[in-house]
mmCIF file of C-alpha atoms in Angstrom:
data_model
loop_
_atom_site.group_PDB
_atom_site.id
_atom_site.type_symbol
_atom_site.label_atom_id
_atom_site.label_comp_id
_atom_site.label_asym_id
_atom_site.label_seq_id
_atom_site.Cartn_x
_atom_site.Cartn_y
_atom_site.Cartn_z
ATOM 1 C CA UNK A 135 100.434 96.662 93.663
ATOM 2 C CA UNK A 136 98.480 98.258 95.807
ATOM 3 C CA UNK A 137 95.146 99.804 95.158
ATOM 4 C CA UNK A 138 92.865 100.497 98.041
ATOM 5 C CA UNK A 139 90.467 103.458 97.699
ATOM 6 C CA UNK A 140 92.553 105.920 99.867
ATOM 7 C CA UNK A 141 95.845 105.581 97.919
ATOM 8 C CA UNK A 142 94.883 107.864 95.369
ATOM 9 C CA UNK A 143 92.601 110.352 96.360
ATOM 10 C CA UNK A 144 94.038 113.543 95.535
ATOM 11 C CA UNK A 145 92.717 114.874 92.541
ATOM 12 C CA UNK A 146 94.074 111.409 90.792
ATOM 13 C CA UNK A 147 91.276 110.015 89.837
ATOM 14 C CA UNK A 148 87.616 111.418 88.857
ATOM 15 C CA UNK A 149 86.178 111.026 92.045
ATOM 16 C CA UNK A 150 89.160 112.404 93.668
ATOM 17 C CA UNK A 151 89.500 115.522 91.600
ATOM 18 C CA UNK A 152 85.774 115.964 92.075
ATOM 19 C CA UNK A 153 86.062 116.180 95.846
ATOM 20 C CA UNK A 154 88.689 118.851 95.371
ATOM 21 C CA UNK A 155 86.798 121.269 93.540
ATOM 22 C CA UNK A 156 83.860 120.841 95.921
ATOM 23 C CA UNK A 157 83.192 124.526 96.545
ATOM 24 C CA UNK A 158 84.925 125.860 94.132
ATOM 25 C CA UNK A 159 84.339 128.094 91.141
ATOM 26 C CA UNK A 160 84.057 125.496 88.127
ATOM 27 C CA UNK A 161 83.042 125.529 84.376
ATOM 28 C CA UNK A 162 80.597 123.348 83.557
ATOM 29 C CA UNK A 163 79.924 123.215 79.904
ATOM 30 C CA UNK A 164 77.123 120.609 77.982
ATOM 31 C CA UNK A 165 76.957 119.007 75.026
ATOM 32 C CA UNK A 166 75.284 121.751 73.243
ATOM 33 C CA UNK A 167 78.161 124.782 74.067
ATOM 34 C CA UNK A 168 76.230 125.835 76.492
ATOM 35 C CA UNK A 169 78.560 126.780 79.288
ATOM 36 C CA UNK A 170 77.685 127.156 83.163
ATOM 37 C CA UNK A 171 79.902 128.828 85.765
ATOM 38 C CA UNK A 172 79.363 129.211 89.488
ATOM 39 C CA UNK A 173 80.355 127.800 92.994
ATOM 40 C CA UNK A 174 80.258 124.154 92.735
ATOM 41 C CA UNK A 175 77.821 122.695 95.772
ATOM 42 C CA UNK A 176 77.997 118.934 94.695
ATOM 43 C CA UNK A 177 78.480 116.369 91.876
ATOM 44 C CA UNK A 178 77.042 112.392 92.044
ATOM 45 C CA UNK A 179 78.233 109.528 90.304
ATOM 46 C CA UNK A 180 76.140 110.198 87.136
ATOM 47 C CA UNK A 181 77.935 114.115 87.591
ATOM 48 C CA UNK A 182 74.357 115.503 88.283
ATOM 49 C CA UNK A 183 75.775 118.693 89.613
ATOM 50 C CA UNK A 184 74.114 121.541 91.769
ATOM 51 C CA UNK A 185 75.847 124.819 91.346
ATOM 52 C CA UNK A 186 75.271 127.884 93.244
ATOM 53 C CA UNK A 187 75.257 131.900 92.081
ATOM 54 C CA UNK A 188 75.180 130.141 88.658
ATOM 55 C CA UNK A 189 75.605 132.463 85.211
ATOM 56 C CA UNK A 190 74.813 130.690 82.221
ATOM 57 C CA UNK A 191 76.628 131.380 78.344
ATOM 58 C CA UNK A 192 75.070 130.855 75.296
ATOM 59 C CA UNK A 193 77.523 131.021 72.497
ATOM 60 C CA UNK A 194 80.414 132.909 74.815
ATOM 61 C CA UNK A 195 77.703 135.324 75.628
ATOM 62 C CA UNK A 196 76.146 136.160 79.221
ATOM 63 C CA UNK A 197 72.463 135.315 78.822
ATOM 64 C CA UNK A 198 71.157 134.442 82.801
ATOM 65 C CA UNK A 199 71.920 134.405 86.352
ATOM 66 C CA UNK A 200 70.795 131.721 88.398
ATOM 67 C CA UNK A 201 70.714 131.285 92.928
ATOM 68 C CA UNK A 202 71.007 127.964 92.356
ATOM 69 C CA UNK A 203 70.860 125.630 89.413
ATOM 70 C CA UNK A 204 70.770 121.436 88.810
ATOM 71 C CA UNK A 205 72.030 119.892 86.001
ATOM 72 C CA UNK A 206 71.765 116.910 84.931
ATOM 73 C CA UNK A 207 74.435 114.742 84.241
ATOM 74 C CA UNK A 208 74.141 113.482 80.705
ATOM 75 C CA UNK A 209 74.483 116.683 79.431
ATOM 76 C CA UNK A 210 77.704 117.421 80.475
ATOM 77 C CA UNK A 211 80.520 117.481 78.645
ATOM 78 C CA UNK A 212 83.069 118.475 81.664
ATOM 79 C CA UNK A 213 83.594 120.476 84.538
ATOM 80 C CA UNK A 214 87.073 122.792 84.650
ATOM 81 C CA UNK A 215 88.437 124.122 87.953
ATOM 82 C CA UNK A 216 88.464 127.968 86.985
ATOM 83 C CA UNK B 141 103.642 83.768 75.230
ATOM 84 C CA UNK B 142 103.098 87.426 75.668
ATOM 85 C CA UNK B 143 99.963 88.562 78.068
ATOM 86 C CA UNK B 144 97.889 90.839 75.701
ATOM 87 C CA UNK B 145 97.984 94.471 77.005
ATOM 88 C CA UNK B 146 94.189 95.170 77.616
ATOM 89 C CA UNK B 147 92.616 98.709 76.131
ATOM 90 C CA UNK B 148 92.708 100.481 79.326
ATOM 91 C CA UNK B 149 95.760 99.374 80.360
ATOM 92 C CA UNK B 150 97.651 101.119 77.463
ATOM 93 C CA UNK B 151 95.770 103.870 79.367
ATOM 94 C CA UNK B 152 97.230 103.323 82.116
ATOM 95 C CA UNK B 153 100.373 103.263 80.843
ATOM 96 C CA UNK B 154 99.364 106.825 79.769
ATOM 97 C CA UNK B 155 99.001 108.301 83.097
ATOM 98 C CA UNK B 156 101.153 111.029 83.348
ATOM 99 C CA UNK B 157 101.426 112.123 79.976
ATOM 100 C CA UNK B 158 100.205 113.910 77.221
ATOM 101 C CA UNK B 159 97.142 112.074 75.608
ATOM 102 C CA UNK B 160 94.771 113.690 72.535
ATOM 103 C CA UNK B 161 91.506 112.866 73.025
ATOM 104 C CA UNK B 162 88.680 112.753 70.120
ATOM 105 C CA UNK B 163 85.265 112.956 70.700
ATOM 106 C CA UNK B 164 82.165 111.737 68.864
ATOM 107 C CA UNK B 165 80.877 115.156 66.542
ATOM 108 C CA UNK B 166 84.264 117.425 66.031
ATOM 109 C CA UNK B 167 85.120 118.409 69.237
ATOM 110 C CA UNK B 168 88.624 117.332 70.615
ATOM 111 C CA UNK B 169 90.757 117.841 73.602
ATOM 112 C CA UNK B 170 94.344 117.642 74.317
ATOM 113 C CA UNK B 171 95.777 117.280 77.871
ATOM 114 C CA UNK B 172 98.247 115.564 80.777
ATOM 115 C CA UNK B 173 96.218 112.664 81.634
ATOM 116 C CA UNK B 174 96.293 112.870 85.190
ATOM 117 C CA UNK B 175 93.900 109.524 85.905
ATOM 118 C CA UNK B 176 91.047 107.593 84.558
ATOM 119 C CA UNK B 177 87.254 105.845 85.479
ATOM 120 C CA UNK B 178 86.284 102.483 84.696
ATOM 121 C CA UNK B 179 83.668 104.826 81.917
ATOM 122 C CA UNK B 180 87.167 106.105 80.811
ATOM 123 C CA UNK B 181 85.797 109.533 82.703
ATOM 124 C CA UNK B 182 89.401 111.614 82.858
ATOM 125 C CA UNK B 183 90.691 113.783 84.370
ATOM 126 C CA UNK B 184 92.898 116.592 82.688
ATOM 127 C CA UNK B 185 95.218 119.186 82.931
ATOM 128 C CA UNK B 186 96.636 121.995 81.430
ATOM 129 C CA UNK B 187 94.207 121.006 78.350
ATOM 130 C CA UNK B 188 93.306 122.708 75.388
ATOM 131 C CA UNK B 189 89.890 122.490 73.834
ATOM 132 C CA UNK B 190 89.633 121.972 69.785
ATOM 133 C CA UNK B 191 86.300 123.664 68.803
ATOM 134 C CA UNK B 192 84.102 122.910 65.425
ATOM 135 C CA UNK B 193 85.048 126.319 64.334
ATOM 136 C CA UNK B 194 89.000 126.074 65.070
ATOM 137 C CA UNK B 195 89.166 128.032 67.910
ATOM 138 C CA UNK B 196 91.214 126.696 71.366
ATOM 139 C CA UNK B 197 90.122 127.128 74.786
ATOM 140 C CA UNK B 198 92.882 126.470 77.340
ATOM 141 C CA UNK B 199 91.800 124.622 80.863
ATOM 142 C CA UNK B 200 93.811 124.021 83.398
ATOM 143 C CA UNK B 201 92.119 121.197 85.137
ATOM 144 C CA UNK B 202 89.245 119.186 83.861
ATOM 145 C CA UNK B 203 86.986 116.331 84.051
ATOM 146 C CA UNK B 204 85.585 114.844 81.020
ATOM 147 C CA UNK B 205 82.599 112.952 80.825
ATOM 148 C CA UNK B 206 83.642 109.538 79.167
ATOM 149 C CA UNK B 207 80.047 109.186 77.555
ATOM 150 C CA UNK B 208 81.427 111.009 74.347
ATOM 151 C CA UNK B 209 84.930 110.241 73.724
ATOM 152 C CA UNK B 210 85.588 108.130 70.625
ATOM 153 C CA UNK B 211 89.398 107.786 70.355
ATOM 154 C CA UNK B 212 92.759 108.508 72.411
ATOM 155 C CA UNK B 213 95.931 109.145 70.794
ATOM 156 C CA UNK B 214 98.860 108.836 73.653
ATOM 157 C CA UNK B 215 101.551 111.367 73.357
ATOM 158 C CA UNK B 216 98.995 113.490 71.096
ATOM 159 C CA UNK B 217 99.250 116.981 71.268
ATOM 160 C CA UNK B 218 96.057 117.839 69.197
ATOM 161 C CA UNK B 219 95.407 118.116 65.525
ATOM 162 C CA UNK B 220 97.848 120.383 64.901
ATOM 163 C CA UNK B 221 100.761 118.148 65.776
ATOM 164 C CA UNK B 222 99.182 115.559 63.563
ATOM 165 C CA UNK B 223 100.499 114.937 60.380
ATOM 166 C CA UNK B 224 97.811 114.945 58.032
ATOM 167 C CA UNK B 225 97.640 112.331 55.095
ATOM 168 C CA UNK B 226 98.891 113.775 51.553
ATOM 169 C CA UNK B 227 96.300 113.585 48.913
#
């Protein structure tokens, strides 16, 4: 079988799917509820992400707006393609 | 004699399909597996989120961190398909 790292790159694997949503409007929500959405500017491998015209939820409710926010990556739980 | 099938190549085998996924604390997911990380990071779709309260969130395309994920269930559809134990 073959494996090499082009063969799956659309939106197979992690890395894959996160390069597809690059840009994108995403969910990000952490390990406490607390849920993030804006424009997604760019994930690492420890999904550290930096999101851009950011709104934050506490419990399903709107509490901020931020230009441009960092999270870091053990907090999150996952990030949804809206 | 029979090769062992290794965890994360039942996993594999799971690609594809629908897969329930428990996490550590109450919170559980159940989604198409669409493909998996060597830290079992996946990547879901069309998922639906089990809160502590009871309530569902539907997804349509996710990535889960891998840090908190206790136990998959292939060809789980959540705990309501489960069949709970009889006292």
């Amino acid at each position: 079988m073959e494996n090499g790292p082009v063969t799956q790159a659309e939106g197979k694997d992690p890395s894959g799917f996160l390069s597809e949503i690059i840009g994108a409007p995403v969910t990000v929500k952490l390990n406490s509820g607390v849920v993030y959405k804006g424009e997604l500017q760019s994930v690492d491998g420890y999904m550290n992400i930096a999101l851009e015209k950011t709104e934050e939820y506490v419990k399903g409710v709107k509490r901020r707006n931020y230009g441009d926010a960092f999270v870091r990556g053990n907090n999150v739980m996952y990030i949804a393609a809206d | 004699m029979a090769s062992q099938l290794l965890p994360l190549e039942l996993i594999d085998k799971c690609v594809g399909s629908r897969i329930w996924v428990i996490m550590k604390g109450d919170k559980e997911f159940a989604g198409t597996l669409v493909g998996f990380d060597d830290y079992v990071n996946m990547v879901l779709e069309d998922v639906t989120e089990f809160d502590y309260s009871g309530s569902h969130t539907k997804l349509k395309k996710i990535l889960l961190n891998g840090n908190n994920i206790c136990m998959l269930i292939p060809g789980g559809e959540g705990p309501e398909g489960a069949v709970s134990a009889s006292p």
